[in-house]
C-alpha cells in the first residue's frame, strides 16, 4: 500500500510540475527545475531499493532571464495555483505544493522573500545553494507519469553537480536542527553520487568553483560533503542515506557506499581530475 501511495503522489507531483511549466511558458528561459523531481529526472535509470517519491515541485527562477511580463504571480493564479502565507510557496487545489525560489545571491534585499520587481515579492522566496543551478543546467524532456495524461514539456533541469550542491546546503543548514532533517534528502544525494561518473561530477563541480556566481556556495557545499558524508559511514549524512532504506534495502551498504563515493569526489577534485575529464 505504501508503494502505491508513494507512486500516486509522484504522479500528481509530476502533473503539478507540468502545470507550472505551462503556466510559466512565457518565462521559460528563466525557469529551472530543481529538487527531488530534478534528481529523479537525472538519475531515473539508477536501480535502488528506495522508490522515487516526492509531493513537491521545486523551481528556481533566474532573475537575469526574467521578463517583466507576464508577472509570476499573475501567471500562477491564472493556472489555478493558490498562494500560501509563505513567500514562494504555492499550492494546487488538490494540495500539491509548488515552490518558486530565487538564488540568494540574486534575490535582492529581504529575509525570506525575494525582491525582483515588478514581480510581487511574495511570489518567490530566496534560497541559498541554488546559484549552482543557474550555472549547471540543461534542457530535458519531461513527460507525465499518468497514462491518462499525454502532456510533456522540454525545460531546463539542474545538472547533477548543481543538485549535489543544493542538497548539501539543505542538509548542512539543518544539522543543528535534527527535527528538520529528512533521511530522503541524503538518499537523493546518494542517488546522484551513484548515477554519475566521479570524473564527470568532478568536472561539473570544477565549473561551479570557477564561476563567480556559484563559487562560494559550492565551496561551502564541499565542506558539508567532507564533514557529513566523506568522513565515514557513521557520519550524519551517510547514516541518513542508509537509514532511508531501512526495511526496503541495505542500509549499511548504502551508508558505506555514500561515504566512499563522497570521498572519491573530494579526491578527484584535489587531484585535478576535473581538468582531465
Short mmCIF file of the C-alpha atoms (twelve columns), coordinates in Angstrom:
data_MODEL
# 
_entry.id   MODEL 
# 
loop_
_atom_site.group_PDB 
_atom_site.id 
_atom_site.type_symbol 
_atom_site.label_atom_id 
_atom_site.label_alt_id 
_atom_site.label_comp_id 
_atom_site.label_asym_id 
_atom_site.label_seq_id 
_atom_site.Cartn_x 
_atom_site.Cartn_y 
_atom_site.Cartn_z 
_atom_site.pdbx_PDB_model_num 
ATOM 1   C CA . UNK A 1   0.000  0.000  0.000   1 
ATOM 2   C CA . UNK A 2   2.797  2.417  0.876   1 
ATOM 3   C CA . UNK A 3   4.399  1.936  -2.536  1 
ATOM 4   C CA . UNK A 4   1.098  2.639  -4.283  1 
ATOM 5   C CA . UNK A 5   0.583  5.802  -2.244  1 
ATOM 6   C CA . UNK A 6   4.129  6.986  -2.996  1 
ATOM 7   C CA . UNK A 7   3.614  6.324  -6.697  1 
ATOM 8   C CA . UNK A 8   0.332  8.243  -6.728  1 
ATOM 9   C CA . UNK A 9   1.933  11.224 -5.002  1 
ATOM 10  C CA . UNK A 10  4.788  11.274 -7.517  1 
ATOM 11  C CA . UNK A 11  2.325  11.112 -10.423 1 
ATOM 12  C CA . UNK A 12  0.394  14.062 -9.009  1 
ATOM 13  C CA . UNK A 13  3.588  15.994 -8.304  1 
ATOM 14  C CA . UNK A 14  4.770  15.490 -11.895 1 
ATOM 15  C CA . UNK A 15  1.375  16.669 -13.114 1 
ATOM 16  C CA . UNK A 16  1.751  19.793 -10.980 1 
ATOM 17  C CA . UNK A 17  5.245  20.381 -12.363 1 
ATOM 18  C CA . UNK A 18  3.882  20.245 -15.909 1 
ATOM 19  C CA . UNK A 19  1.158  22.680 -14.837 1 
ATOM 20  C CA . UNK A 20  3.837  25.086 -13.586 1 
ATOM 21  C CA . UNK A 21  5.898  24.771 -16.755 1 
ATOM 22  C CA . UNK A 22  2.785  25.536 -18.798 1 
ATOM 23  C CA . UNK A 23  1.886  28.476 -16.569 1 
ATOM 24  C CA . UNK A 24  5.369  29.974 -16.869 1 
ATOM 25  C CA . UNK A 25  5.945  29.067 -20.506 1 
ATOM 26  C CA . UNK A 26  6.443  32.710 -21.498 1 
ATOM 27  C CA . UNK A 27  9.182  32.877 -18.847 1 
ATOM 28  C CA . UNK A 28  10.729 29.542 -19.822 1 
ATOM 29  C CA . UNK A 29  14.246 30.965 -20.248 1 
ATOM 30  C CA . UNK A 30  14.229 31.878 -16.556 1 
ATOM 31  C CA . UNK A 31  12.766 28.610 -15.245 1 
ATOM 32  C CA . UNK A 32  14.948 25.733 -13.995 1 
ATOM 33  C CA . UNK A 33  13.591 22.547 -12.408 1 
ATOM 34  C CA . UNK A 34  15.367 21.641 -9.163  1 
ATOM 35  C CA . UNK A 35  14.659 19.486 -6.113  1 
ATOM 36  C CA . UNK A 36  13.719 15.824 -5.952  1 
ATOM 37  C CA . UNK A 37  11.971 15.773 -9.319  1 
ATOM 38  C CA . UNK A 38  15.153 17.035 -10.957 1 
ATOM 39  C CA . UNK A 39  17.122 14.335 -9.118  1 
ATOM 40  C CA . UNK A 40  14.776 11.651 -10.455 1 
ATOM 41  C CA . UNK A 41  14.937 13.047 -13.983 1 
ATOM 42  C CA . UNK A 42  18.741 12.976 -13.864 1 
ATOM 43  C CA . UNK A 43  19.079 9.564  -12.176 1 
ATOM 44  C CA . UNK A 44  15.991 7.757  -13.457 1 
ATOM 45  C CA . UNK A 45  17.871 4.747  -14.811 1 
ATOM 46  C CA . UNK A 46  19.514 4.020  -11.447 1 
ATOM 47  C CA . UNK A 47  18.211 0.950  -9.630  1 
ATOM 48  C CA . UNK A 48  17.935 1.488  -5.877  1 
ATOM 49  C CA . UNK A 49  15.719 -0.047 -3.223  1 
ATOM 50  C CA . UNK A 50  14.018 3.185  -2.198  1 
ATOM 51  C CA . UNK A 51  11.206 4.128  -4.559  1 
ATOM 52  C CA . UNK A 52  11.084 7.579  -6.088  1 
ATOM 53  C CA . UNK A 53  8.638  9.704  -4.168  1 
ATOM 54  C CA . UNK A 54  8.030  13.394 -3.656  1 
ATOM 55  C CA . UNK A 55  4.990  15.597 -3.326  1 
ATOM 56  C CA . UNK A 56  6.910  18.753 -4.204  1 
ATOM 57  C CA . UNK A 57  7.654  20.552 -7.438  1 
ATOM 58  C CA . UNK A 58  10.597 22.900 -6.938  1 
ATOM 59  C CA . UNK A 59  11.531 25.535 -9.487  1 
ATOM 60  C CA . UNK A 60  14.267 28.117 -9.351  1 
ATOM 61  C CA . UNK A 61  13.973 31.349 -11.269 1 
ATOM 62  C CA . UNK A 62  16.924 33.116 -12.870 1 
ATOM 63  C CA . UNK A 63  16.019 36.800 -12.437 1 
ATOM 64  C CA . UNK A 64  18.561 37.745 -15.100 1 
ATOM 65  C CA . UNK A 65  16.361 35.978 -17.675 1 
ATOM 66  C CA . UNK A 66  13.028 37.046 -16.214 1 
ATOM 67  C CA . UNK A 67  10.736 39.296 -18.268 1 
ATOM 68  C CA . UNK A 68  8.542  41.962 -16.708 1 
ATOM 69  C CA . UNK A 69  5.512  40.368 -18.334 1 
ATOM 70  C CA . UNK A 70  3.778  38.139 -17.527 1 
ATOM 71  C CA . UNK A 71  4.074  38.694 -13.804 1 
ATOM 72  C CA . UNK A 72  4.871  35.475 -11.959 1 
ATOM 73  C CA . UNK A 73  2.019  35.859 -9.506  1 
ATOM 74  C CA . UNK A 74  -0.493 36.545 -12.283 1 
ATOM 75  C CA . UNK A 75  0.664  33.555 -14.335 1 
ATOM 76  C CA . UNK A 76  0.463  31.241 -11.330 1 
ATOM 77  C CA . UNK A 77  -3.010 32.423 -10.366 1 
ATOM 78  C CA . UNK A 78  -4.287 32.076 -13.927 1 
ATOM 79  C CA . UNK A 79  -3.122 28.458 -13.885 1 
ATOM 80  C CA . UNK A 80  -5.151 27.815 -10.742 1 
ATOM 81  C CA . UNK A 81  -2.338 27.860 -8.185  1 
ATOM 82  C CA . UNK A 82  -3.079 29.445 -4.842  1 
ATOM 83  C CA . UNK A 83  -0.586 31.451 -2.774  1 
ATOM 84  C CA . UNK A 84  0.058  30.492 0.839   1 
ATOM 85  C CA . UNK A 85  1.198  32.608 3.762   1 
ATOM 86  C CA . UNK A 86  4.834  31.740 2.957   1 
ATOM 87  C CA . UNK A 87  6.777  33.557 0.217   1 
ATOM 88  C CA . UNK A 88  7.259  31.457 -2.897  1 
ATOM 89  C CA . UNK A 89  5.006  28.672 -1.631  1 
ATOM 90  C CA . UNK A 90  2.083  27.901 -3.911  1 
ATOM 91  C CA . UNK A 91  -0.398 25.060 -3.814  1 
ATOM 92  C CA . UNK A 92  -2.557 23.398 -6.411  1 
ATOM 93  C CA . UNK A 93  -6.233 22.999 -5.460  1 
ATOM 94  C CA . UNK A 94  -5.621 19.278 -4.799  1 
ATOM 95  C CA . UNK A 95  -2.966 20.147 -2.216  1 
ATOM 96  C CA . UNK A 96  0.212  19.539 -4.228  1 
ATOM 97  C CA . UNK A 97  2.779  22.204 -3.227  1 
ATOM 98  C CA . UNK A 98  4.948  24.242 -5.580  1 
ATOM 99  C CA . UNK A 99  7.980  26.287 -4.541  1 
ATOM 100 C CA . UNK A 100 9.289  29.150 -6.668  1 
ATOM 101 C CA . UNK A 101 12.766 30.134 -5.487  1 
ATOM 102 C CA . UNK A 102 15.422 32.713 -6.297  1 
ATOM 103 C CA . UNK A 103 19.111 32.052 -5.542  1 
ATOM 104 C CA . UNK A 104 20.184 34.114 -2.538  1 
ATOM 105 C CA . UNK A 105 22.913 35.949 -4.467  1 
ATOM 106 C CA . UNK A 106 20.335 37.382 -6.877  1 
ATOM 107 C CA . UNK A 107 17.369 37.787 -4.531  1 
ATOM 108 C CA . UNK A 108 17.877 41.421 -3.536  1 
ATOM 109 C CA . UNK A 109 17.041 42.674 -0.070  1 
ATOM 110 C CA . UNK A 110 14.822 40.829 2.339   1 
ATOM 111 C CA . UNK A 111 14.843 37.960 4.796   1 
ATOM 112 C CA . UNK A 112 12.678 35.292 3.168   1 
ATOM 113 C CA . UNK A 113 11.004 36.789 0.125   1 
ATOM 114 C CA . UNK A 114 12.936 37.841 -2.970  1 
ATOM 115 C CA . UNK A 115 12.845 41.322 -4.450  1 
ATOM 116 C CA . UNK A 116 12.602 41.009 -8.223  1 
ATOM 117 C CA . UNK A 117 10.391 43.925 -9.304  1 
ATOM 118 C CA . UNK A 118 7.949  44.302 -10.923 1 
ATOM 119 C CA . UNK A 119 7.090  40.781 -9.725  1 
ATOM 120 C CA . UNK A 120 5.411  40.587 -6.344  1 
ATOM 121 C CA . UNK A 121 7.885  39.874 -3.550  1 
ATOM 122 C CA . UNK A 122 5.554  37.201 -2.183  1 
ATOM 123 C CA . UNK A 123 5.686  35.242 -5.457  1 
ATOM 124 C CA . UNK A 124 9.117  33.759 -4.741  1 
ATOM 125 C CA . UNK A 125 11.416 33.078 -1.824  1 
ATOM 126 C CA . UNK A 126 15.174 33.265 -1.523  1 
ATOM 127 C CA . UNK A 127 17.273 30.120 -1.105  1 
ATOM 128 C CA . UNK A 128 20.997 29.570 -0.617  1 
ATOM 129 C CA . UNK A 129 22.660 26.957 -2.818  1 
ATOM 130 C CA . UNK A 130 20.538 27.332 -5.925  1 
ATOM 131 C CA . UNK A 131 23.106 29.621 -7.517  1 
ATOM 132 C CA . UNK A 132 24.729 26.470 -8.879  1 
ATOM 133 C CA . UNK A 133 21.581 25.588 -10.833 1 
ATOM 134 C CA . UNK A 134 21.962 28.780 -12.864 1 
ATOM 135 C CA . UNK A 135 25.413 27.627 -13.971 1 
ATOM 136 C CA . UNK A 136 24.874 23.859 -14.287 1 
ATOM 137 C CA . UNK A 137 21.672 23.042 -16.166 1 
ATOM 138 C CA . UNK A 138 20.481 21.723 -19.497 1 
ATOM 139 C CA . UNK A 139 17.188 21.043 -21.214 1 
ATOM 140 C CA . UNK A 140 15.435 17.741 -20.657 1 
ATOM 141 C CA . UNK A 141 12.251 16.161 -21.932 1 
ATOM 142 C CA . UNK A 142 9.728  15.881 -19.098 1 
ATOM 143 C CA . UNK A 143 6.663  13.709 -19.530 1 
ATOM 144 C CA . UNK A 144 3.622  12.984 -17.445 1 
ATOM 145 C CA . UNK A 145 3.671  9.833  -15.309 1 
ATOM 146 C CA . UNK A 146 -0.090 9.422  -15.648 1 
ATOM 147 C CA . UNK A 147 -1.092 7.089  -18.521 1 
ATOM 148 C CA . UNK A 148 -4.208 9.226  -18.978 1 
ATOM 149 C CA . UNK A 149 -2.184 12.440 -19.317 1 
ATOM 150 C CA . UNK A 150 -0.327 12.785 -22.620 1 
ATOM 151 C CA . UNK A 151 1.361  16.069 -21.748 1 
ATOM 152 C CA . UNK A 152 5.087  16.646 -21.952 1 
ATOM 153 C CA . UNK A 153 7.444  19.594 -21.870 1 
ATOM 154 C CA . UNK A 154 11.052 20.477 -22.545 1 
ATOM 155 C CA . UNK A 155 12.574 22.556 -19.777 1 
ATOM 156 C CA . UNK A 156 15.859 23.415 -18.135 1 
ATOM 157 C CA . UNK A 157 16.765 20.973 -15.367 1 
ATOM 158 C CA . UNK A 158 19.575 21.455 -12.875 1 
ATOM 159 C CA . UNK A 159 22.594 19.245 -13.537 1 
ATOM 160 C CA . UNK A 160 23.890 16.656 -11.096 1 
ATOM 161 C CA . UNK A 161 26.614 18.903 -9.684  1 
ATOM 162 C CA . UNK A 162 24.108 21.695 -9.055  1 
ATOM 163 C CA . UNK A 163 21.699 19.242 -7.437  1 
ATOM 164 C CA . UNK A 164 24.509 17.953 -5.241  1 
ATOM 165 C CA . UNK A 165 25.294 21.490 -4.081  1 
ATOM 166 C CA . UNK A 166 21.639 22.252 -3.354  1 
ATOM 167 C CA . UNK A 167 21.096 19.024 -1.397  1 
ATOM 168 C CA . UNK A 168 24.258 19.568 0.630   1 
ATOM 169 C CA . UNK A 169 23.111 23.050 1.608   1 
ATOM 170 C CA . UNK A 170 19.683 21.758 2.573   1 
ATOM 171 C CA . UNK A 171 21.238 19.130 4.833   1 
ATOM 172 C CA . UNK A 172 24.113 21.248 6.137   1 
ATOM 173 C CA . UNK A 173 21.870 24.105 7.157   1 
ATOM 174 C CA . UNK A 174 19.641 21.736 9.166   1 
ATOM 175 C CA . UNK A 175 22.262 19.699 11.008  1 
ATOM 176 C CA . UNK A 176 21.795 21.768 14.151  1 
ATOM 177 C CA . UNK A 177 18.024 21.290 13.945  1 
ATOM 178 C CA . UNK A 178 17.642 17.495 13.627  1 
ATOM 179 C CA . UNK A 179 13.847 17.604 13.532  1 
ATOM 180 C CA . UNK A 180 14.093 19.299 10.127  1 
ATOM 181 C CA . UNK A 181 16.466 16.702 8.680   1 
ATOM 182 C CA . UNK A 182 14.964 14.167 6.282   1 
ATOM 183 C CA . UNK A 183 16.794 10.931 5.515   1 
ATOM 184 C CA . UNK A 184 15.442 11.024 1.971   1 
ATOM 185 C CA . UNK A 185 17.487 14.147 1.179   1 
ATOM 186 C CA . UNK A 186 20.696 12.269 1.951   1 
ATOM 187 C CA . UNK A 187 19.475 9.319  -0.109  1 
ATOM 188 C CA . UNK A 188 18.863 11.681 -3.036  1 
ATOM 189 C CA . UNK A 189 22.498 12.709 -2.709  1 
ATOM 190 C CA . UNK A 190 23.452 9.015  -2.749  1 
ATOM 191 C CA . UNK A 191 21.456 8.633  -5.975  1 
ATOM 192 C CA . UNK A 192 23.416 11.463 -7.572  1 
ATOM 193 C CA . UNK A 193 26.781 10.043 -6.497  1 
ATOM 194 C CA . UNK A 194 25.830 6.567  -7.721  1 
ATOM 195 C CA . UNK A 195 24.383 7.683  -11.039 1 
ATOM 196 C CA . UNK A 196 27.244 9.944  -12.114 1 
ATOM 197 C CA . UNK A 197 30.794 9.005  -13.018 1 
ATOM 198 C CA . UNK A 198 33.061 10.614 -10.446 1 
ATOM 199 C CA . UNK A 199 35.216 12.257 -13.126 1 
ATOM 200 C CA . UNK A 200 32.145 13.786 -14.773 1 
ATOM 201 C CA . UNK A 201 30.812 15.042 -11.456 1 
ATOM 202 C CA . UNK A 202 34.221 16.489 -10.579 1 
ATOM 203 C CA . UNK A 203 34.375 18.251 -13.946 1 
ATOM 204 C CA . UNK A 204 30.942 19.823 -13.456 1 
ATOM 205 C CA . UNK A 205 31.780 20.777 -9.871  1 
ATOM 206 C CA . UNK A 206 35.001 22.420 -11.021 1 
ATOM 207 C CA . UNK A 207 32.931 24.561 -13.392 1 
ATOM 208 C CA . UNK A 208 30.857 25.693 -10.437 1 
ATOM 209 C CA . UNK A 209 34.006 26.549 -8.495  1 
ATOM 210 C CA . UNK A 210 35.275 28.585 -11.441 1 
ATOM 211 C CA . UNK A 211 32.121 30.676 -11.778 1 
ATOM 212 C CA . UNK A 212 31.790 33.721 -9.532  1 
ATOM 213 C CA . UNK A 213 28.054 33.204 -9.056  1 
ATOM 214 C CA . UNK A 214 28.351 29.632 -7.782  1 
ATOM 215 C CA . UNK A 215 31.868 29.530 -6.292  1 
ATOM 216 C CA . UNK A 216 31.042 30.350 -2.671  1 
ATOM 217 C CA . UNK A 217 28.013 28.076 -2.343  1 
ATOM 218 C CA . UNK A 218 29.974 25.244 -3.955  1 
ATOM 219 C CA . UNK A 219 32.890 25.675 -1.553  1 
ATOM 220 C CA . UNK A 220 30.506 25.547 1.396   1 
ATOM 221 C CA . UNK A 221 28.733 22.519 -0.073  1 
ATOM 222 C CA . UNK A 222 32.022 20.648 -0.426  1 
ATOM 223 C CA . UNK A 223 32.813 21.350 3.215   1 
ATOM 224 C CA . UNK A 224 29.457 19.774 4.099   1 
ATOM 225 C CA . UNK A 225 30.267 16.813 1.848   1 
ATOM 226 C CA . UNK A 226 33.573 16.290 3.640   1 
ATOM 227 C CA . UNK A 227 32.208 16.646 7.174   1 
ATOM 228 C CA . UNK A 228 28.824 14.950 6.885   1 
ATOM 229 C CA . UNK A 229 29.438 12.273 4.254   1 
ATOM 230 C CA . UNK A 230 33.064 11.565 3.350   1 
ATOM 231 C CA . UNK A 231 34.180 11.211 6.967   1 
ATOM 232 C CA . UNK A 232 32.703 7.706  7.086   1 
ATOM 233 C CA . UNK A 233 29.542 5.585  7.067   1 
ATOM 234 C CA . UNK A 234 28.678 6.780  10.565  1 
ATOM 235 C CA . UNK A 235 28.831 10.442 9.544   1 
ATOM 236 C CA . UNK A 236 25.431 12.041 9.874   1 
ATOM 237 C CA . UNK A 237 24.774 12.343 6.130   1 
ATOM 238 C CA . UNK A 238 25.961 8.856  5.204   1 
ATOM 239 C CA . UNK A 239 23.982 7.382  8.090   1 
ATOM 240 C CA . UNK A 240 20.880 9.249  6.924   1 
ATOM 241 C CA . UNK A 241 21.270 7.895  3.394   1 
ATOM 242 C CA . UNK A 242 21.452 4.349  4.704   1 
ATOM 243 C CA . UNK A 243 18.614 4.805  7.156   1 
ATOM 244 C CA . UNK A 244 16.339 5.858  4.282   1 
ATOM 245 C CA . UNK A 245 16.471 2.247  3.041   1 
ATOM 246 C CA . UNK A 246 15.524 0.764  6.411   1 
ATOM 247 C CA . UNK A 247 13.100 -2.077 5.790   1 
ATOM 248 C CA . UNK A 248 13.363 -1.928 1.997   1 
ATOM 249 C CA . UNK A 249 17.063 -2.211 1.170   1 
ATOM 250 C CA . UNK A 250 20.537 -2.495 2.664   1 
ATOM 251 C CA . UNK A 251 21.179 0.492  4.949   1 
ATOM 252 C CA . UNK A 252 24.742 -0.492 5.880   1 
ATOM 253 C CA . UNK A 253 25.844 -0.884 2.275   1 
ATOM 254 C CA . UNK A 254 24.251 2.421  1.294   1 
ATOM 255 C CA . UNK A 255 25.968 4.258  4.156   1 
ATOM 256 C CA . UNK A 256 29.365 2.810  3.240   1 
ATOM 257 C CA . UNK A 257 28.882 3.490  -0.476  1 
ATOM 258 C CA . UNK A 258 27.790 7.058  0.176   1 
ATOM 259 C CA . UNK A 259 30.866 7.776  2.279   1 
ATOM 260 C CA . UNK A 260 33.225 6.200  -0.264  1 
ATOM 261 C CA . UNK A 261 31.688 7.987  -3.242  1 
ATOM 262 C CA . UNK A 262 31.785 11.303 -1.404  1 
ATOM 263 C CA . UNK A 263 35.473 10.818 -0.643  1 
ATOM 264 C CA . UNK A 264 36.111 9.785  -4.255  1 
ATOM 265 C CA . UNK A 265 34.672 13.088 -5.448  1 
ATOM 266 C CA . UNK A 266 36.747 15.088 -2.990  1 
ATOM 267 C CA . UNK A 267 39.878 13.183 -4.023  1 
ATOM 268 C CA . UNK A 268 39.135 13.718 -7.719  1 
ATOM 269 C CA . UNK A 269 38.797 17.453 -7.192  1 
ATOM 270 C CA . UNK A 270 42.008 17.526 -5.159  1 
ATOM 271 C CA . UNK A 271 43.923 15.628 -7.857  1 
ATOM 272 C CA . UNK A 272 42.625 17.896 -10.564 1 
ATOM 273 C CA . UNK A 273 40.785 15.083 -12.338 1 
ATOM 274 C CA . UNK A 274 38.176 17.639 -13.333 1 
ATOM 275 C CA . UNK A 275 40.652 19.288 -15.681 1 
ATOM 276 C CA . UNK A 276 41.436 15.922 -17.282 1 
ATOM 277 C CA . UNK A 277 37.792 14.957 -17.886 1 
# 
